[in-house]
GROMACS .gro file of N, CA and C in nm:
model
  474
    1MET      N    1   8.811  13.821  -4.644
    1MET     CA    2   8.824  13.713  -4.551
    1MET      C    3   8.764  13.746  -4.416
    2SER      N    4   8.793  13.865  -4.367
    2SER     CA    5   8.741  13.900  -4.235
    2SER      C    6   8.589  13.901  -4.237
    3ARG      N    7   8.532  13.942  -4.349
    3ARG     CA    8   8.385  13.943  -4.357
    3ARG      C    9   8.331  13.801  -4.354
    4SER      N   10   8.398  13.710  -4.421
    4SER     CA   11   8.355  13.571  -4.421
    4SER      C   12   8.364  13.511  -4.281
    5LEU      N   13   8.474  13.537  -4.211
    5LEU     CA   14   8.492  13.484  -4.076
    5LEU      C   15   8.385  13.534  -3.980
    6ALA      N   16   8.335  13.655  -4.004
    6ALA     CA   17   8.236  13.715  -3.914
    6ALA      C   18   8.093  13.668  -3.942
    7LEU      N   19   8.071  13.607  -4.058
    7LEU     CA   20   7.935  13.565  -4.094
    7LEU      C   21   7.895  13.439  -4.018
    8PRO      N   22   7.765  13.423  -3.995
    8PRO     CA   23   7.717  13.296  -3.940
    8PRO      C   24   7.733  13.186  -4.047
    9GLU      N   25   7.720  13.062  -4.007
    9GLU     CA   26   7.741  12.950  -4.099
    9GLU      C   27   7.657  12.963  -4.227
   10ALA      N   28   7.530  12.998  -4.214
   10ALA     CA   29   7.445  13.010  -4.332
   10ALA      C   30   7.495  13.120  -4.427
   11GLY      N   31   7.544  13.229  -4.371
   11GLY     CA   32   7.598  13.337  -4.452
   11GLY      C   33   7.725  13.296  -4.524
   12ARG      N   34   7.812  13.221  -4.455
   12ARG     CA   35   7.935  13.173  -4.519
   12ARG      C   36   7.902  13.078  -4.633
   13ARG      N   37   7.804  12.992  -4.612
   13ARG     CA   38   7.763  12.897  -4.716
   13ARG      C   39   7.707  12.972  -4.836
   14LEU      N   40   7.625  13.073  -4.812
   14LEU     CA   41   7.568  13.153  -4.920
   14LEU      C   42   7.679  13.224  -4.999
   15LEU      N   43   7.775  13.279  -4.928
   15LEU     CA   44   7.887  13.348  -4.992
   15LEU      C   45   7.971  13.251  -5.075
   16ARG      N   46   8.000  13.133  -5.019
   16ARG     CA   47   8.076  13.031  -5.091
   16ARG      C   48   8.002  12.986  -5.216
   17ASP      N   49   7.872  12.963  -5.204
   17ASP     CA   50   7.793  12.921  -5.321
   17ASP      C   51   7.792  13.028  -5.428
   18ARG      N   52   7.782  13.152  -5.386
   18ARG     CA   53   7.784  13.263  -5.483
   18ARG      C   54   7.919  13.269  -5.555
   19ALA      N   55   8.027  13.256  -5.481
   19ALA     CA   56   8.162  13.258  -5.541
   19ALA      C   57   8.178  13.140  -5.637
   20ARG      N   58   8.130  13.026  -5.597
   20ARG     CA   59   8.140  12.905  -5.680
   20ARG      C   60   8.064  12.921  -5.812
   21SER      N   61   7.956  12.997  -5.811
   21SER     CA   62   7.874  13.013  -5.931
   21SER      C   63   7.930  13.117  -6.028
   22MET      N   64   8.025  13.196  -5.984
   22MET     CA   65   8.079  13.302  -6.069
   22MET      C   66   8.194  13.250  -6.156
   23THR      N   67   8.206  13.307  -6.273
   23THR     CA   68   8.320  13.275  -6.360
   23THR      C   69   8.376  13.405  -6.414
   24ALA      N   70   8.505  13.408  -6.434
   24ALA     CA   71   8.569  13.527  -6.489
   24ALA      C   72   8.542  13.532  -6.639
   25PRO      N   73   8.526  13.651  -6.694
   25PRO     CA   74   8.507  13.663  -6.839
   25PRO      C   75   8.626  13.603  -6.913
   26ALA      N   76   8.599  13.542  -7.026
   26ALA     CA   77   8.705  13.479  -7.106
   26ALA      C   78   8.815  13.579  -7.138
   27GLY      N   79   8.938  13.534  -7.123
   27GLY     CA   80   9.053  13.615  -7.158
   27GLY      C   81   9.099  13.714  -7.053
   28THR      N   82   9.033  13.716  -6.936
   28THR     CA   83   9.071  13.815  -6.834
   28THR      C   84   9.175  13.762  -6.736
   29LEU      N   85   9.192  13.632  -6.730
   29LEU     CA   86   9.287  13.573  -6.637
   29LEU      C   87   9.409  13.522  -6.713
   30THR      N   88   9.525  13.544  -6.657
   30THR     CA   89   9.648  13.495  -6.720
   30THR      C   90   9.709  13.388  -6.631
   31PRO      N   91   9.775  13.292  -6.692
   31PRO     CA   92   9.838  13.187  -6.611
   31PRO      C   93   9.944  13.246  -6.518
   32TRP      N   94   9.957  13.189  -6.401
   32TRP     CA   95  10.054  13.234  -6.304
   32TRP      C   96  10.193  13.193  -6.347
   33GLU      N   97  10.283  13.285  -6.344
   33GLU     CA   98  10.424  13.259  -6.371
   33GLU      C   99  10.502  13.302  -6.248
   34PRO      N  100  10.578  13.210  -6.189
   34PRO     CA  101  10.654  13.249  -6.070
   34PRO      C  102  10.762  13.351  -6.103
   35ARG      N  103  10.775  13.449  -6.015
   35ARG     CA  104  10.884  13.546  -6.028
   35ARG      C  105  11.012  13.480  -5.976
   36PRO      N  106  11.127  13.538  -6.005
   36PRO     CA  107  11.252  13.473  -5.962
   36PRO      C  108  11.256  13.436  -5.813
   37HIS      N  109  11.205  13.523  -5.726
   37HIS     CA  110  11.208  13.491  -5.583
   37HIS      C  111  11.104  13.388  -5.542
   38GLU      N  112  11.016  13.350  -5.636
   38GLU     CA  113  10.914  13.249  -5.607
   38GLU      C  114  10.951  13.113  -5.667
   39ARG      N  115  11.073  13.097  -5.708
   39ARG     CA  116  11.122  12.968  -5.758
   39ARG      C  117  11.194  12.901  -5.642
   40TYR      N  118  11.130  12.799  -5.589
   40TYR     CA  119  11.177  12.738  -5.466
   40TYR      C  120  11.248  12.606  -5.491
   41PRO      N  121  11.341  12.571  -5.404
   41PRO     CA  122  11.402  12.438  -5.413
   41PRO      C  123  11.301  12.332  -5.370
   42PRO      N  124  11.323  12.209  -5.409
   42PRO     CA  125  11.230  12.103  -5.367
   42PRO      C  126  11.223  12.095  -5.214
   43GLY      N  127  11.106  12.068  -5.165
   43GLY     CA  128  11.088  12.054  -5.020
   43GLY      C  129  10.945  12.083  -4.982
   44PHE      N  130  10.913  12.058  -4.857
   44PHE     CA  131  10.776  12.078  -4.812
   44PHE      C  132  10.740  12.226  -4.807
   45GLY      N  133  10.835  12.313  -4.772
   45GLY     CA  134  10.809  12.456  -4.772
   45GLY      C  135  10.768  12.504  -4.911
   46SER      N  136  10.837  12.451  -5.011
   46SER     CA  137  10.804  12.484  -5.150
   46SER      C  138  10.661  12.441  -5.184
   47LEU      N  139  10.625  12.321  -5.141
   47LEU     CA  140  10.490  12.272  -5.166
   47LEU      C  141  10.385  12.361  -5.101
   48LEU      N  142  10.410  12.402  -4.977
   48LEU     CA  143  10.315  12.489  -4.908
   48LEU      C  144  10.298  12.622  -4.982
   49LEU      N  145  10.410  12.680  -5.026
   49LEU     CA  146  10.402  12.809  -5.096
   49LEU      C  147  10.335  12.795  -5.232
   50ARG      N  148  10.354  12.684  -5.297
   50ARG     CA  149  10.284  12.662  -5.425
   50ARG      C  150  10.134  12.643  -5.403
   51MET      N  151  10.098  12.577  -5.292
   51MET     CA  152   9.956  12.562  -5.259
   51MET      C  153   9.894  12.700  -5.232
   52LEU      N  154   9.968  12.786  -5.166
   52LEU     CA  155   9.918  12.922  -5.143
   52LEU      C  156   9.908  12.999  -5.274
   53ALA      N  157  10.007  12.982  -5.362
   53ALA     CA  158  10.005  13.051  -5.492
   53ALA      C  159   9.884  13.008  -5.575
   54LEU      N  160   9.844  12.882  -5.563
   54LEU     CA  161   9.725  12.836  -5.634
   54LEU      C  162   9.599  12.908  -5.586
   55ARG      N  163   9.606  12.965  -5.469
   55ARG     CA  164   9.495  13.041  -5.412
   55ARG      C  165   9.517  13.192  -5.430
   56ASN      N  166   9.610  13.226  -5.516
   56ASN     CA  167   9.645  13.366  -5.545
   56ASN      C  168   9.697  13.438  -5.421
   57LEU      N  169   9.763  13.367  -5.333
   57LEU     CA  170   9.821  13.427  -5.213
   57LEU      C  171   9.973  13.433  -5.230
   58ASN      N  172  10.023  13.554  -5.245
   58ASN     CA  173  10.168  13.573  -5.246
   58ASN      C  174  10.214  13.577  -5.101
   59TRP      N  175  10.342  13.610  -5.078
   59TRP     CA  176  10.394  13.609  -4.942
   59TRP      C  177  10.315  13.702  -4.851
   60LEU      N  178  10.290  13.823  -4.898
   60LEU     CA  179  10.219  13.921  -4.816
   60LEU      C  180  10.074  13.878  -4.793
   61GLY      N  181  10.008  13.833  -4.900
   61GLY     CA  182   9.870  13.787  -4.886
   61GLY      C  183   9.860  13.668  -4.792
   62ALA      N  184   9.958  13.578  -4.801
   62ALA     CA  185   9.959  13.461  -4.713
   62ALA      C  186   9.982  13.503  -4.568
   63ALA      N  187  10.071  13.598  -4.547
   63ALA     CA  188  10.098  13.645  -4.410
   63ALA      C  189   9.973  13.709  -4.350
   64LYS      N  190   9.904  13.790  -4.429
   64LYS     CA  191   9.781  13.854  -4.380
   64LYS      C  192   9.673  13.750  -4.352
   65ALA      N  193   9.654  13.657  -4.447
   65ALA     CA  194   9.552  13.554  -4.430
   65ALA      C  195   9.583  13.467  -4.308
   66MET      N  196   9.709  13.430  -4.293
   66MET     CA  197   9.750  13.345  -4.181
   66MET      C  198   9.722  13.414  -4.047
   67CYS      N  199   9.754  13.541  -4.039
   67CYS     CA  200   9.732  13.615  -3.915
   67CYS      C  201   9.582  13.624  -3.885
   68LEU      N  202   9.505  13.655  -3.985
   68LEU     CA  203   9.361  13.670  -3.968
   68LEU      C  204   9.293  13.538  -3.934
   69MET      N  205   9.334  13.432  -4.001
   69MET     CA  206   9.264  13.304  -3.988
   69MET      C  207   9.314  13.218  -3.872
   70SER      N  208   9.439  13.238  -3.829
   70SER     CA  209   9.493  13.150  -3.726
   70SER      C  210   9.551  13.223  -3.606
   71GLY      N  211   9.576  13.353  -3.621
   71GLY     CA  212   9.642  13.426  -3.514
   71GLY      C  213   9.794  13.411  -3.517
   72VAL      N  214   9.845  13.335  -3.614
   72VAL     CA  215   9.989  13.321  -3.631
   72VAL      C  216  10.033  13.435  -3.724
   73CYS      N  217  10.095  13.535  -3.666
   73CYS     CA  218  10.129  13.656  -3.740
   73CYS      C  219  10.280  13.660  -3.766
   74LYS      N  220  10.317  13.640  -3.890
   74LYS     CA  221  10.457  13.639  -3.932
   74LYS      C  222  10.474  13.737  -4.047
   75ALA      N  223  10.596  13.781  -4.066
   75ALA     CA  224  10.628  13.871  -4.177
   75ALA      C  225  10.619  13.795  -4.309
   76ALA      N  226  10.590  13.869  -4.414
   76ALA     CA  227  10.586  13.808  -4.548
   76ALA      C  228  10.719  13.742  -4.581
   77SER      N  229  10.828  13.805  -4.541
   77SER     CA  230  10.960  13.748  -4.568
   77SER      C  231  10.980  13.614  -4.497
   78THR      N  232  10.915  13.596  -4.383
   78THR     CA  233  10.924  13.468  -4.312
   78THR      C  234  10.851  13.360  -4.389
   79ILE      N  235  10.737  13.396  -4.446
   79ILE     CA  236  10.662  13.301  -4.529
   79ILE      C  237  10.751  13.259  -4.647
   80GLY      N  238  10.812  13.356  -4.712
   80GLY     CA  239  10.901  13.327  -4.824
   80GLY      C  240  11.019  13.242  -4.783
   81ALA      N  241  11.074  13.268  -4.665
   81ALA     CA  242  11.189  13.191  -4.616
   81ALA      C  243  11.154  13.045  -4.596
   82VAL      N  244  11.030  13.016  -4.555
   82VAL     CA  245  10.986  12.877  -4.542
   82VAL      C  246  10.986  12.812  -4.681
   83GLY      N  247  10.936  12.883  -4.780
   83GLY     CA  248  10.934  12.828  -4.916
   83GLY      C  249  11.072  12.804  -4.972
   84ARG      N  250  11.165  12.891  -4.940
   84ARG     CA  251  11.303  12.878  -4.990
   84ARG      C  252  11.384  12.779  -4.908
   85GLY      N  253  11.329  12.731  -4.797
   85GLY     CA  254  11.402  12.638  -4.712
   85GLY      C  255  11.500  12.707  -4.619
   86ALA      N  256  11.497  12.841  -4.613
   86ALA     CA  257  11.588  12.916  -4.527
   86ALA      C  258  11.539  12.919  -4.383
   87LYS      N  259  11.410  12.896  -4.362
   87LYS     CA  260  11.352  12.890  -4.228
   87LYS      C  261  11.280  12.757  -4.214
   88PRO      N  262  11.318  12.681  -4.113
   88PRO     CA  263  11.248  12.553  -4.094
   88PRO      C  264  11.104  12.574  -4.049
   89LEU      N  265  11.021  12.485  -4.091
   89LEU     CA  266  10.881  12.487  -4.051
   89LEU      C  267  10.874  12.443  -3.905
   90ASP      N  268  10.806  12.521  -3.823
   90ASP     CA  269  10.789  12.483  -3.682
   90ASP      C  270  10.641  12.463  -3.653
   91ALA      N  271  10.610  12.423  -3.530
   91ALA     CA  272  10.472  12.390  -3.493
   91ALA      C  273  10.379  12.509  -3.508
   92GLU      N  274  10.426  12.628  -3.472
   92GLU     CA  275  10.340  12.746  -3.483
   92GLU      C  276  10.308  12.777  -3.630
   93MET      N  277  10.411  12.773  -3.714
   93MET     CA  278  10.389  12.799  -3.858
   93MET      C  279  10.300  12.691  -3.919
   94LEU      N  280  10.315  12.568  -3.872
   94LEU     CA  281  10.232  12.458  -3.921
   94LEU      C  282  10.084  12.489  -3.895
   95ASP      N  283  10.054  12.539  -3.774
   95ASP     CA  284   9.916  12.579  -3.741
   95ASP      C  285   9.867  12.687  -3.837
   96GLY      N  286   9.953  12.785  -3.864
   96GLY     CA  287   9.914  12.894  -3.953
   96GLY      C  288   9.888  12.848  -4.095
   97PHE      N  289   9.977  12.764  -4.148
   97PHE     CA  290   9.957  12.713  -4.283
   97PHE      C  291   9.831  12.626  -4.291
   98ALA      N  292   9.809  12.544  -4.189
   98ALA     CA  293   9.691  12.457  -4.188
   98ALA      C  294   9.563  12.540  -4.195
   99ALA      N  295   9.555  12.644  -4.114
   99ALA     CA  296   9.435  12.729  -4.115
   99ALA      C  297   9.418  12.799  -4.249
  100THR      N  298   9.525  12.854  -4.303
  100THR     CA  299   9.517  12.929  -4.428
  100THR      C  300   9.475  12.839  -4.544
  101LEU      N  301   9.522  12.715  -4.541
  101LEU     CA  302   9.488  12.621  -4.648
  101LEU      C  303   9.360  12.544  -4.620
  102GLY      N  304   9.311  12.550  -4.497
  102GLY     CA  305   9.190  12.476  -4.461
  102GLY      C  306   9.215  12.327  -4.451
  103VAL      N  307   9.336  12.290  -4.412
  103VAL     CA  308   9.377  12.150  -4.402
  103VAL      C  309   9.396  12.116  -4.254
  104PRO      N  310   9.349  12.002  -4.209
  104PRO     CA  311   9.372  11.967  -4.068
  104PRO      C  312   9.522  11.967  -4.035
  105VAL      N  313   9.556  12.019  -3.919
  105VAL     CA  314   9.695  12.025  -3.877
  105VAL      C  315   9.757  11.885  -3.878
  106ALA      N  316   9.680  11.785  -3.839
  106ALA     CA  317   9.732  11.648  -3.834
  106ALA      C  318   9.781  11.601  -3.971
  107VAL      N  319   9.713  11.643  -4.077
  107VAL     CA  320   9.754  11.604  -4.212
  107VAL      C  321   9.890  11.666  -4.246
  108LEU      N  322   9.904  11.796  -4.218
  108LEU     CA  323  10.032  11.861  -4.244
  108LEU      C  324  10.142  11.805  -4.154
  109ALA      N  325  10.108  11.776  -4.029
  109ALA     CA  326  10.207  11.723  -3.935
  109ALA      C  327  10.259  11.588  -3.983
  110GLU      N  328  10.170  11.502  -4.029
  110GLU     CA  329  10.212  11.371  -4.080
  110GLU      C  330  10.299  11.386  -4.203
  111SER      N  331  10.266  11.481  -4.288
  111SER     CA  332  10.341  11.501  -4.413
  111SER      C  333  10.479  11.561  -4.389
  112THR      N  334  10.490  11.646  -4.288
  112THR     CA  335  10.614  11.721  -4.267
  112THR      C  336  10.703  11.662  -4.160
  113GLY      N  337  10.645  11.587  -4.069
  113GLY     CA  338  10.722  11.539  -3.955
  113GLY      C  339  10.731  11.642  -3.844
  114VAL      N  340  10.672  11.759  -3.864
  114VAL     CA  341  10.668  11.863  -3.761
  114VAL      C  342  10.541  11.840  -3.679
  115HIS      N  343  10.557  11.828  -3.550
  115HIS     CA  344  10.440  11.801  -3.465
  115HIS      C  345  10.425  11.910  -3.362
  116ARG      N  346  10.304  11.931  -3.322
  116ARG     CA  347  10.274  12.029  -3.218
  116ARG      C  348  10.323  11.977  -3.084
  117CYS      N  349  10.364  12.068  -3.000
  117CYS     CA  350  10.404  12.030  -2.864
  117CYS      C  351  10.282  11.986  -2.784
  118VAL      N  352  10.174  12.059  -2.802
  118VAL     CA  353  10.049  12.031  -2.732
  118VAL      C  354   9.939  12.023  -2.836
  119ALA      N  355   9.857  11.922  -2.825
  119ALA     CA  356   9.747  11.909  -2.921
  119ALA      C  357   9.650  12.024  -2.902
  120GLY      N  358   9.623  12.095  -3.009
  120GLY     CA  359   9.531  12.207  -3.005
  120GLY      C  360   9.397  12.168  -3.064
  121PRO      N  361   9.305  12.261  -3.063
  121PRO     CA  362   9.174  12.231  -3.119
  121PRO      C  363   9.180  12.218  -3.271
  122GLU      N  364   9.083  12.149  -3.324
  122GLU     CA  365   9.071  12.139  -3.470
  122GLU      C  366   9.036  12.277  -3.524
  123LEU      N  367   9.046  12.293  -3.655
  123LEU     CA  368   9.012  12.421  -3.716
  123LEU      C  369   8.865  12.452  -3.696
  124ALA      N  370   8.837  12.576  -3.664
  124ALA     CA  371   8.698  12.621  -3.646
  124ALA      C  372   8.625  12.616  -3.780
  125PRO      N  373   8.496  12.587  -3.778
  125PRO     CA  374   8.420  12.582  -3.904
  125PRO      C  375   8.431  12.712  -3.985
  126ALA      N  376   8.436  12.827  -3.919
  126ALA     CA  377   8.448  12.954  -3.992
  126ALA      C  378   8.581  12.961  -4.067
  127VAL      N  379   8.687  12.906  -4.009
  127VAL     CA  380   8.818  12.907  -4.074
  127VAL      C  381   8.817  12.814  -4.194
  128VAL      N  382   8.762  12.695  -4.179
  128VAL     CA  383   8.754  12.600  -4.290
  128VAL      C  384   8.669  12.658  -4.403
  129ASP      N  385   8.556  12.717  -4.369
  129ASP     CA  386   8.469  12.778  -4.471
  129ASP      C  387   8.540  12.892  -4.543
  130THR      N  388   8.615  12.972  -4.469
  130THR     CA  389   8.686  13.085  -4.530
  130THR      C  390   8.799  13.035  -4.620
  131ALA      N  391   8.869  12.931  -4.577
  131ALA     CA  392   8.973  12.873  -4.662
  131ALA      C  393   8.913  12.818  -4.791
  132THR      N  394   8.795  12.760  -4.781
  132THR     CA  395   8.726  12.711  -4.901
  132THR      C  396   8.689  12.829  -4.990
  133LEU      N  397   8.646  12.938  -4.932
  133LEU     CA  398   8.612  13.057  -5.010
  133LEU      C  399   8.735  13.111  -5.083
  134VAL      N  400   8.849  13.112  -5.015
  134VAL     CA  401   8.973  13.158  -5.079
  134VAL      C  402   9.002  13.072  -5.202
  135TRP      N  403   8.978  12.942  -5.192
  135TRP     CA  404   8.997  12.853  -5.306
  135TRP      C  405   8.898  12.888  -5.417
  136GLU      N  406   8.775  12.915  -5.384
  136GLU     CA  407   8.672  12.943  -5.484
  136GLU      C  408   8.696  13.074  -5.559
  137VAL      N  409   8.753  13.174  -5.494
  137VAL     CA  410   8.771  13.304  -5.561
  137VAL      C  411   8.901  13.311  -5.641
  138ARG      N  412   8.979  13.205  -5.641
  138ARG     CA  413   9.108  13.207  -5.710
  138ARG      C  414   9.097  13.238  -5.858
  139ARG      N  415   8.985  13.211  -5.917
  139ARG     CA  416   8.969  13.229  -6.062
  139ARG      C  417   8.880  13.349  -6.097
  140LEU      N  418   8.862  13.439  -6.002
  140LEU     CA  419   8.780  13.558  -6.027
  140LEU      C  420   8.869  13.681  -6.047
  141THR      N  421   8.813  13.781  -6.112
  141THR     CA  422   8.884  13.907  -6.131
  141THR      C  423   8.873  13.990  -6.003
  142ARG      N  424   8.954  14.095  -5.995
  142ARG     CA  425   8.947  14.183  -5.876
  142ARG      C  426   8.809  14.247  -5.863
  143ASP      N  427   8.752  14.289  -5.975
  143ASP     CA  428   8.619  14.349  -5.971
  143ASP      C  429   8.516  14.250  -5.917
  144GLN      N  430   8.528  14.124  -5.960
  144GLN     CA  431   8.435  14.023  -5.910
  144GLN      C  432   8.456  13.998  -5.761
  145GLU      N  433   8.581  13.997  -5.718
  145GLU     CA  434   8.610  13.980  -5.575
  145GLU      C  435   8.552  14.096  -5.495
  146SER      N  436   8.564  14.218  -5.548
  146SER     CA  437   8.508  14.335  -5.479
  146SER      C  438   8.356  14.322  -5.469
  147GLY      N  439   8.293  14.278  -5.576
  147GLY     CA  440   8.148  14.257  -5.574
  147GLY      C  441   8.109  14.151  -5.472
  148LEU      N  442   8.190  14.049  -5.461
  148LEU     CA  443   8.163  13.944  -5.365
  148LEU      C  444   8.180  13.996  -5.222
  149ALA      N  445   8.278  14.083  -5.201
  149ALA     CA  446   8.297  14.144  -5.069
  149ALA      C  447   8.177  14.230  -5.031
  150GLU      N  448   8.125  14.305  -5.128
  150GLU     CA  449   8.005  14.385  -5.103
  150GLU      C  450   7.886  14.296  -5.071
  151TYR      N  451   7.875  14.185  -5.143
  151TYR     CA  452   7.770  14.088  -5.120
  151TYR      C  453   7.780  14.032  -4.977
  152ALA      N  454   7.904  14.003  -4.934
  152ALA     CA  455   7.926  13.951  -4.798
  152ALA      C  456   7.884  14.054  -4.695
  153GLN      N  457   7.919  14.179  -4.720
  153GLN     CA  458   7.883  14.285  -4.626
  153GLN      C  459   7.731  14.299  -4.618
  154ALA      N  460   7.665  14.294  -4.732
  154ALA     CA  461   7.519  14.305  -4.733
  154ALA      C  462   7.456  14.184  -4.665
  155SER      N  463   7.513  14.066  -4.687
  155SER     CA  464   7.460  13.943  -4.625
  155SER      C  465   7.478  13.947  -4.475
  156GLY      N  466   7.588  14.003  -4.430
  156GLY     CA  467   7.618  14.008  -4.287
  156GLY      C  468   7.531  14.107  -4.212
  157SER      N  469   7.480  14.207  -4.281
  157SER     CA  470   7.399  14.308  -4.214
  157SER      C  471   7.251  14.272  -4.212
  158GLN      N  472   7.217  14.161  -4.271
  158GLN     CA  473   7.076  14.120  -4.272
  158GLN      C  474   7.040  14.038  -4.151
   0.00000   0.00000   0.00000
């Protein structure tokens, strides 16, 4: 992710296109099964965590991505608490989820009823492109992701 954020727009587009063109070998991916702590009660927090899970982001991965992409740095347990409904979603967390998912904050705000105190800037193009990349790599193996990271590093140094 950090490599994608650092690339110029053309480099991010090239990386996204490369990820989009890759497919995992047949039989290498298994369907996601939630672990007991990932079974959430109905609610918007649950929906957000399921959206992150579709991107292969567990609590820790989501916390890291959120911090990197939005500057909203929370513990993995805090991310999980939002999914379980133990921690209410606030304006700061809304910004973090929006950036990580690549969704405009206004869309999440309308859906949740949580609004920002002060209107902030829209998501930066690098953040939206990186969120799209996270979606594209969801169906790749770790080896393929590593190869893509090397490709990003090589693209960035050109």
